[in-house]
Coordinates of C-alpha atoms in Angstrom, one line a residue:
M1 CA 0.0 0.0 0.0
N2 CA 3.0 2.3 0.3
G3 CA 2.5 3.4 -3.4
H4 CA -0.8 5.1 -2.5
P5 CA -1.2 8.6 -0.9
V6 CA -2.4 9.3 2.6
V7 CA -5.8 11.0 2.2
V8 CA -6.5 13.8 4.7
V9 CA -10.2 14.9 5.0
G10 CA -10.5 18.6 5.6
A11 CA -8.3 21.6 4.7
G12 CA -8.7 23.3 8.1
P13 CA -5.9 23.9 10.6
V14 CA -5.4 20.3 11.6
G15 CA -5.9 18.8 8.2
L16 CA -3.3 21.1 6.6
A17 CA -1.0 20.5 9.5
A18 CA -1.3 16.7 8.8
A19 CA -0.4 17.4 5.2
A20 CA 2.6 19.4 6.1
E21 CA 3.8 16.7 8.5
L22 CA 3.4 14.1 5.7
V23 CA 5.3 16.2 3.2
E24 CA 8.2 16.7 5.7
R25 CA 8.3 12.9 6.2
G26 CA 8.5 12.3 2.4
M27 CA 5.0 10.9 2.1
D28 CA 2.3 11.9 -0.4
P29 CA -0.8 13.6 1.0
V30 CA -4.0 14.3 -0.8
V31 CA -6.2 16.8 1.1
L32 CA -9.9 16.8 0.2
E33 CA -11.8 19.9 1.2
A34 CA -15.6 20.2 0.7
G35 CA -15.4 24.0 0.5
E36 CA -14.1 26.3 -2.1
R37 CA -10.9 27.3 -0.2
A38 CA -8.8 26.4 2.8
G39 CA -10.3 27.1 6.1
S40 CA -13.9 27.3 4.7
A41 CA -15.3 26.5 8.2
V42 CA -13.1 29.0 9.9
A43 CA -14.1 31.6 7.4
Q44 CA -17.7 31.2 8.6
W45 CA -16.8 32.5 12.0
H46 CA -14.5 35.1 10.5
H47 CA -15.7 37.8 13.0
V48 CA -14.9 35.9 16.1
R49 CA -11.5 36.4 17.8
L50 CA -9.6 33.3 19.0
F51 CA -8.5 32.7 22.6
S52 CA -5.1 31.5 21.5
P53 CA -2.4 33.8 20.2
W54 CA -0.6 33.3 16.9
A55 CA 2.2 31.5 18.8
E56 CA -0.2 28.6 19.5
L57 CA -2.0 28.6 16.2
I58 CA 0.8 27.8 13.7
D59 CA 1.9 24.2 13.3
P60 CA 5.7 23.8 13.4
A61 CA 5.9 21.6 10.3
A62 CA 3.6 24.0 8.5
E63 CA 5.8 26.9 9.4
R64 CA 8.8 25.1 8.0
L65 CA 7.0 24.5 4.8
L66 CA 5.9 28.1 4.5
R67 CA 9.2 29.7 5.4
P68 CA 10.8 29.3 1.9
T69 CA 7.7 30.9 0.2
G70 CA 8.4 34.3 1.7
W71 CA 5.4 34.0 4.1
Q72 CA 5.6 36.5 7.0
R73 CA 4.9 35.0 10.4
P74 CA 2.3 37.2 12.3
D75 CA 3.2 38.7 15.7
P76 CA 3.1 35.6 18.0
A77 CA 1.6 37.6 20.9
T78 CA -1.4 38.9 19.1
Y79 CA -4.9 37.2 18.8
P80 CA -6.3 36.7 15.3
T81 CA -9.9 36.6 14.2
G82 CA -11.1 33.6 12.2
A83 CA -10.7 35.7 9.1
D84 CA -7.0 36.4 10.0
W85 CA -6.3 32.8 10.7
A86 CA -7.8 31.8 7.3
T87 CA -6.2 34.5 5.2
R88 CA -2.8 34.9 6.8
Y89 CA -2.1 31.2 7.6
L90 CA -4.4 28.6 6.2
Q91 CA -4.7 29.8 2.7
P92 CA -1.0 30.5 2.2
L93 CA -0.3 27.0 3.7
A94 CA -2.8 25.4 1.2
A95 CA -1.0 27.4 -1.6
A96 CA 2.3 26.0 -0.5
L97 CA 0.9 22.5 -0.6
G98 CA -0.2 23.2 -4.1
E99 CA -2.1 20.5 -6.1
R100 CA -2.0 18.2 -3.0
V101 CA -5.1 20.1 -1.9
R102 CA -8.3 19.6 -3.8
F103 CA -11.3 21.9 -3.2
N104 CA -15.0 21.3 -3.8
A105 CA -14.3 17.6 -3.0
R106 CA -16.7 16.2 -0.4
V107 CA -15.9 12.8 1.0
V108 CA -19.1 10.7 1.0
G109 CA -17.7 7.3 2.0
V110 CA -14.6 5.3 3.0
A111 CA -14.3 1.5 2.7
R112 CA -11.7 -1.2 2.5
R113 CA -11.2 -2.2 -1.2
G114 CA -13.8 -4.8 -2.1
R115 CA -14.9 -5.3 1.5
D116 CA -17.7 -4.0 3.6
R117 CA -17.3 -3.7 7.4
L118 CA -18.4 -7.4 7.9
V119 CA -15.4 -8.9 6.1
D120 CA -12.4 -9.8 8.2
A121 CA -10.0 -11.0 5.4
G122 CA -7.6 -8.4 4.0
R123 CA -8.3 -5.5 6.2
A124 CA -4.7 -5.0 7.1
T125 CA -3.4 -5.5 3.5
E126 CA -5.9 -4.0 1.2
P127 CA -5.9 -0.2 0.7
L128 CA -8.7 2.1 1.6
F129 CA -11.1 3.5 -1.0
V130 CA -12.2 7.1 -0.5
H131 CA -15.4 8.0 -2.3
V132 CA -15.6 11.7 -3.3
A133 CA -18.4 13.9 -4.7
T134 CA -17.0 16.6 -7.0
E135 CA -18.5 19.2 -9.3
E136 CA -17.7 16.9 -12.2
G137 CA -19.6 14.0 -10.6
G138 CA -17.7 11.4 -8.4
D139 CA -14.3 10.0 -7.9
R140 CA -12.6 7.2 -5.9
I141 CA -9.2 7.6 -4.5
T142 CA -7.0 4.7 -3.4
A143 CA -5.3 5.5 -0.1
Q144 CA -2.8 3.7 2.2
A145 CA -4.3 5.6 5.2
V146 CA -7.0 8.2 6.0
I147 CA -6.8 11.0 8.5
D148 CA -10.2 12.4 9.1
A149 CA -9.8 16.0 10.2
S150 CA -13.1 17.2 8.9
G151 CA -14.2 18.8 12.2
T152 CA -17.7 19.2 13.5
W153 CA -18.7 22.7 12.3
S154 CA -21.2 21.4 9.7
T155 CA -23.2 19.5 12.4
P156 CA -24.3 21.9 15.2
N157 CA -26.3 20.5 18.1
P158 CA -30.0 21.3 18.0
L159 CA -32.0 23.4 20.4
G160 CA -33.8 20.4 21.9
G161 CA -32.7 19.5 25.4
D162 CA -32.7 15.8 24.7
G163 CA -30.2 16.1 21.8
L164 CA -32.9 16.0 19.2
P165 CA -34.6 19.0 17.5
A166 CA -37.3 20.5 19.6
L167 CA -40.8 20.1 18.4
G168 CA -41.3 23.0 15.9
E169 CA -37.6 23.7 15.5
H170 CA -37.4 22.8 11.9
A171 CA -40.6 24.8 11.1
A172 CA -39.1 27.9 12.8
A173 CA -35.8 27.7 11.0
E174 CA -36.0 31.2 9.6
Q175 CA -35.9 32.6 13.1
I176 CA -33.1 30.4 14.4
S177 CA -29.4 30.7 14.0
Y178 CA -26.7 28.2 15.0
R179 CA -23.8 30.6 14.7
V180 CA -22.5 33.6 16.7
P181 CA -24.2 36.6 15.0
D182 CA -21.8 38.9 13.0
L183 CA -23.2 42.2 14.1
A184 CA -20.7 44.1 11.9
D185 CA -22.9 42.9 9.0
A186 CA -25.7 45.5 8.5
A187 CA -28.3 42.9 7.6
V188 CA -27.5 40.7 10.6
R189 CA -27.5 43.8 12.9
A190 CA -30.9 44.8 11.6
R191 CA -32.2 41.2 12.3
Y192 CA -31.5 41.5 16.0
A193 CA -31.6 45.2 16.9
G194 CA -34.7 46.0 18.9
K195 CA -35.8 42.4 19.1
R196 CA -36.3 40.0 21.9
V197 CA -33.5 37.3 21.4
A198 CA -33.0 34.0 23.1
I199 CA -29.5 32.6 23.4
A200 CA -29.3 28.9 24.3
G201 CA -26.0 27.6 25.5
S202 CA -23.3 28.1 28.2
G203 CA -20.1 27.6 26.3
H204 CA -17.6 30.1 24.9
S205 CA -19.7 30.7 21.7
A206 CA -22.8 31.5 23.8
L207 CA -20.7 33.9 26.0
T208 CA -19.4 35.6 22.9
A209 CA -23.0 36.1 21.5
L210 CA -24.1 37.3 24.9
V211 CA -21.5 40.0 25.0
A212 CA -22.2 41.0 21.4
L213 CA -26.0 41.3 21.8
V214 CA -25.7 43.2 25.1
G215 CA -23.5 45.7 23.2
L216 CA -26.2 45.9 20.6
A217 CA -28.7 46.6 23.3
D218 CA -26.7 49.5 24.6
E219 CA -27.2 51.1 21.2
H220 CA -30.7 49.9 20.7
P221 CA -32.4 49.8 24.2
D222 CA -35.4 47.9 22.9
T223 CA -33.2 44.9 22.4
Q224 CA -33.8 42.2 25.0
V225 CA -31.7 39.1 25.6
V226 CA -33.1 35.9 27.2
W227 CA -30.2 33.6 28.2
L228 CA -31.2 30.0 28.4
L229 CA -29.1 27.6 30.5
R230 CA -29.8 23.9 30.7
R231 CA -27.8 23.7 33.9
G232 CA -29.7 24.3 37.2
A233 CA -27.5 27.2 38.3
V234 CA -25.1 29.7 36.7
G235 CA -22.2 28.1 38.7
N236 CA -18.9 28.4 37.0
V237 CA -20.2 29.2 33.5
F238 CA -18.1 32.4 33.3
G239 CA -14.9 30.4 33.6
G240 CA -11.7 31.1 35.5
G241 CA -11.3 34.8 35.0
D242 CA -7.7 35.9 36.0
A243 CA -6.8 32.2 36.8
D244 CA -7.3 31.1 33.2
Q245 CA -4.0 30.4 31.5
L246 CA -5.6 31.6 28.2
P247 CA -6.0 35.3 29.2
A248 CA -8.4 36.0 26.3
R249 CA -10.7 33.2 27.4
G250 CA -10.7 34.4 31.0
A251 CA -11.4 38.0 29.8
L252 CA -14.4 36.8 27.7
G253 CA -15.9 35.2 30.9
E254 CA -15.4 38.5 32.8
R255 CA -17.1 40.5 29.9
A256 CA -19.9 38.0 29.7
K257 CA -20.5 38.2 33.5
A258 CA -20.6 42.0 33.3
A259 CA -23.0 41.8 30.3
A260 CA -25.3 39.5 32.3
Q261 CA -25.4 42.1 35.0
A262 CA -26.0 45.0 32.7
G263 CA -29.8 45.0 32.8
H264 CA -30.6 43.8 29.3
V265 CA -30.4 40.1 30.1
Q266 CA -32.9 37.8 31.6
T267 CA -31.1 34.6 32.7
V268 CA -33.2 31.4 32.8
T269 CA -31.6 28.4 34.4
G270 CA -32.8 24.8 34.3
F271 CA -34.5 25.3 30.9
R272 CA -34.2 22.3 28.6
T273 CA -36.2 23.1 25.5
A274 CA -38.8 20.6 24.5
S275 CA -40.9 22.5 21.9
M276 CA -41.6 25.8 20.3
E277 CA -44.7 27.2 18.7
R278 CA -45.5 30.4 16.9
A279 CA -47.4 33.0 18.8
D280 CA -49.7 35.7 17.6
G281 CA -47.5 38.4 16.0
G282 CA -44.9 35.9 14.8
G283 CA -42.9 35.4 17.9
L284 CA -41.8 32.0 19.2
V285 CA -42.9 30.6 22.5
L286 CA -40.4 28.1 23.9
E287 CA -41.5 25.5 26.4
S288 CA -39.2 23.3 28.6
F289 CA -39.6 19.6 29.4
D290 CA -41.0 20.5 32.8
G291 CA -43.7 22.7 31.3
H292 CA -42.3 26.2 31.8
R293 CA -43.2 28.5 28.9
L294 CA -41.3 31.7 28.1
D295 CA -42.8 34.9 26.8
P296 CA -42.5 35.1 23.0
V297 CA -39.0 35.8 21.4
D298 CA -38.4 37.1 17.9
E299 CA -35.1 35.2 17.3
V300 CA -33.3 32.3 18.8
V301 CA -29.5 31.8 18.7
V302 CA -28.7 28.2 19.4
L303 CA -25.1 27.7 20.6
T304 CA -25.2 24.3 22.3
G305 CA -22.1 22.7 20.8
F306 CA -21.4 20.4 17.9
R307 CA -21.3 16.7 17.1
P308 CA -19.3 14.6 14.6
D309 CA -20.8 13.4 11.3
L310 CA -20.1 9.7 11.2
S311 CA -22.4 8.9 8.4
W312 CA -19.7 8.5 5.7
L313 CA -17.7 6.2 8.0
S314 CA -20.4 3.5 8.1
E315 CA -18.3 0.8 6.2
V316 CA -15.1 1.0 8.3
R317 CA -14.7 -0.3 11.8
L318 CA -14.7 2.3 14.6
D319 CA -14.3 1.9 18.3
L320 CA -15.9 5.0 19.7
D321 CA -17.0 5.9 23.2
P322 CA -20.8 5.4 23.5
V323 CA -21.2 8.8 25.2
L324 CA -18.8 11.2 23.5
Q325 CA -18.5 9.5 20.1
S326 CA -14.8 10.1 20.4
P327 CA -12.1 7.3 20.1
R328 CA -12.7 5.1 23.1
Q329 CA -9.2 5.5 24.5
L330 CA -9.4 9.3 24.3
A331 CA -12.8 9.7 25.9
P332 CA -11.8 9.4 29.6
L333 CA -9.3 12.2 29.1
I334 CA -11.7 14.7 27.7
D335 CA -15.1 13.9 29.3
P336 CA -16.7 17.3 30.0
N337 CA -18.6 15.7 32.9
V338 CA -15.2 15.4 34.6
H339 CA -12.7 17.8 32.9
S340 CA -12.8 21.5 32.7
C341 CA -9.3 22.4 33.9
G342 CA -7.3 21.8 30.7
S343 CA -6.4 18.5 32.4
V344 CA -6.2 16.6 29.1
Y345 CA -3.5 14.0 29.1
P346 CA -1.1 14.4 26.2
H347 CA -2.2 12.0 23.5
G348 CA -1.4 10.9 20.0
V349 CA -1.7 7.9 17.8
N350 CA -2.0 5.3 20.6
E351 CA -5.2 6.9 21.8
L352 CA -6.6 7.7 18.3
A353 CA -6.0 4.4 16.6
Q354 CA -9.1 2.6 15.4
P355 CA -9.8 -1.1 14.7
E356 CA -9.8 -0.2 11.0
P357 CA -6.0 -0.2 10.2
N358 CA -4.6 3.1 9.1
L359 CA -7.7 5.1 9.8
Y360 CA -7.7 8.0 12.3
L361 CA -10.0 10.7 13.6
A362 CA -8.0 13.8 14.4
G363 CA -8.7 17.4 15.4
M364 CA -12.1 18.5 16.7
K365 CA -13.7 15.4 15.2
S366 CA -11.6 13.3 17.5
Y367 CA -13.3 15.0 20.5
G368 CA -16.7 13.8 19.4
R369 CA -19.2 15.9 21.4
A370 CA -16.7 17.2 23.9
P371 CA -16.0 20.9 23.8
T372 CA -13.0 23.1 24.4
F373 CA -10.6 21.8 21.8
L374 CA -7.3 23.7 21.2
A375 CA -5.5 23.8 17.9
M376 CA -2.2 22.8 19.4
T377 CA -3.9 19.6 20.6
G378 CA -4.7 18.7 17.0
Y379 CA -1.2 19.6 15.8
E380 CA 0.3 17.2 18.2
Q381 CA -2.2 14.5 17.3
V382 CA -1.3 14.6 13.6
R383 CA 2.4 14.8 14.3
S384 CA 2.1 11.6 16.3
I385 CA -0.1 9.9 13.7
V386 CA 2.2 10.8 10.8
A387 CA 5.3 9.6 12.7
S388 CA 3.6 6.3 13.2
L389 CA 2.6 6.0 9.5
A390 CA 6.3 6.8 8.6
G391 CA 7.5 3.9 10.8
D392 CA 9.0 6.2 13.5
Q393 CA 7.1 4.7 16.5
A394 CA 9.5 6.2 19.0
S395 CA 8.6 9.7 17.8
A396 CA 4.9 8.8 17.6
D397 CA 5.0 7.7 21.3
R398 CA 6.8 10.8 22.5
V399 CA 3.9 13.1 23.2
E400 CA 4.8 16.1 25.4
L401 CA 2.0 18.6 24.9
V402 CA 1.2 20.8 27.9
L403 CA -2.2 22.5 27.7
P404 CA -3.2 25.7 29.4
E405 CA -5.7 25.3 32.3
T406 CA -9.0 27.1 32.5
G407 CA -8.7 27.9 36.2
V408 CA -12.1 26.3 36.9
C409 CA -11.9 23.0 38.6
G410 CA -14.5 20.2 38.5
G411 CA -16.9 19.2 35.7
A412 CA -18.5 21.4 33.2
G413 CA -21.9 21.0 34.7
L414 CA -23.7 19.5 31.7
F415 CA -26.6 18.5 33.9
D416 CA -26.2 20.0 37.4
E417 CA -27.1 17.9 40.3
T418 CA -28.5 20.0 43.0
T419 CA -29.1 19.5 46.7
A420 CA -31.5 21.2 49.0
T421 CA -30.0 23.7 51.4
S422 CA -31.3 24.4 54.9
A423 CA -33.1 27.4 53.5
G424 CA -35.1 25.3 51.1
T425 CA -33.4 26.7 48.0
T426 CA -31.0 24.8 45.7
A427 CA -27.3 24.8 45.5
D428 CA -24.8 23.5 42.9
A429 CA -23.5 20.3 44.3
G430 CA -20.4 20.5 42.1
A431 CA -19.3 24.0 43.2
G432 CA -17.0 22.9 46.0
C433 CA -13.8 22.2 44.1
C434 CA -12.9 25.9 43.7
G435 CA -14.9 27.4 46.5
P436 CA -18.4 28.8 46.3
T437 CA -19.6 30.7 43.2
N438 CA -21.8 33.7 43.2
G439 CA -23.8 32.5 40.2
P440 CA -27.5 33.2 40.9
A441 CA -26.7 36.4 42.9
D442 CA -24.7 37.8 40.0
V443 CA -27.3 37.8 37.3
A444 CA -31.0 38.4 36.9
I445 CA -32.4 34.9 37.3
E446 CA -36.0 34.0 36.2
P447 CA -37.4 33.1 39.6
A448 CA -39.9 30.5 38.4
L449 CA -37.1 28.4 36.9
T450 CA -34.7 28.1 39.8
A451 CA -36.8 25.4 41.3
P452 CA -37.6 22.6 41.4
A453 CA -34.2 21.1 40.8
V454 CA -33.6 19.5 37.4
R455 CA -32.3 15.9 37.7

């Protein structure tokens, strides 16, 4: 199989880093990108600034490939937007890789040559076939290995609190967005200005949207923000503040906390959306699984995370964690029910290997449904994978990545367990790791939804 290329799925940061590592090892990569240019997914959140500075966003092998082209390395201490990352790094890197990167090439299936997933014979000796949909029709590429770095951007989680779309969610699609609004765009700004907007989610994207929409409300006082949290209490949702080793991430939490206190925000905890229906006047009425109904909102911004698209991997053998849908060996290291301190054990090919020989999930897709992925994690993953493919197992095993901590101990509170206090209220049972939080006292909580406790 050594005469065949290594197919890399996705021309994002991790996919292009994998290609650079392969070129440096003297191997032949073919990068298949569904979009029209490198970093197509990154370009869709072009207005969002990253938490990591340039120093942590450039893969070492990629930089070595770029250096002879005259590429100018950005100031390592500055923080780029998505647009900066795409135009100043990803697109020049794709250009340096040249014809090894194919655009408008969507992978629709991977299989062992002449064998579906039921057949044992030849799985270690036959090459992989990668089926591709292109503008010209279809293609099939023979590969010695496949590195799936396609990410999760194309498959956002729905609004429904049980992981499925809420009743009425599809019908209300014109009033729902699954991306952080770009308020620099006049049309987007007009969509939200003066409106009652619900934000669903508690992660960094939701905090970014919260800050942006509160800023819009400062200019357009009729704008109202309803912040929907599935967890039973605000708890540590604002992050580690000054203790966060990624200062920009800590600063976002502080800005979001200030925004939530600014008077334009109604924070609703313990709200897991079950359905929505259209009210008189065109607004949307959201109802939770325990029967609470909100006043109508004009727009809903759903920022509840992402999930991997595994549909085109149906004919290869995967060993995925049943909860996270990440490689099984990786799952205990990234489980958001346990980890929120950047306490991810350094990992590489040994944790990412699948029962299907020479097939790997890397980058954000390797995290399945777990959040808080950092680019340098993906760069180390593909460095280790490519070293193994090149036969350098000693290098593949030598994983020494150190990740910055969030400064917030304990789990992420995906479904807060609460215990009754002596006063008959509820308290976050997981708040003890880093001391008590001031959650409910810090923001305007919808009183009807702080109890009963959600279990």
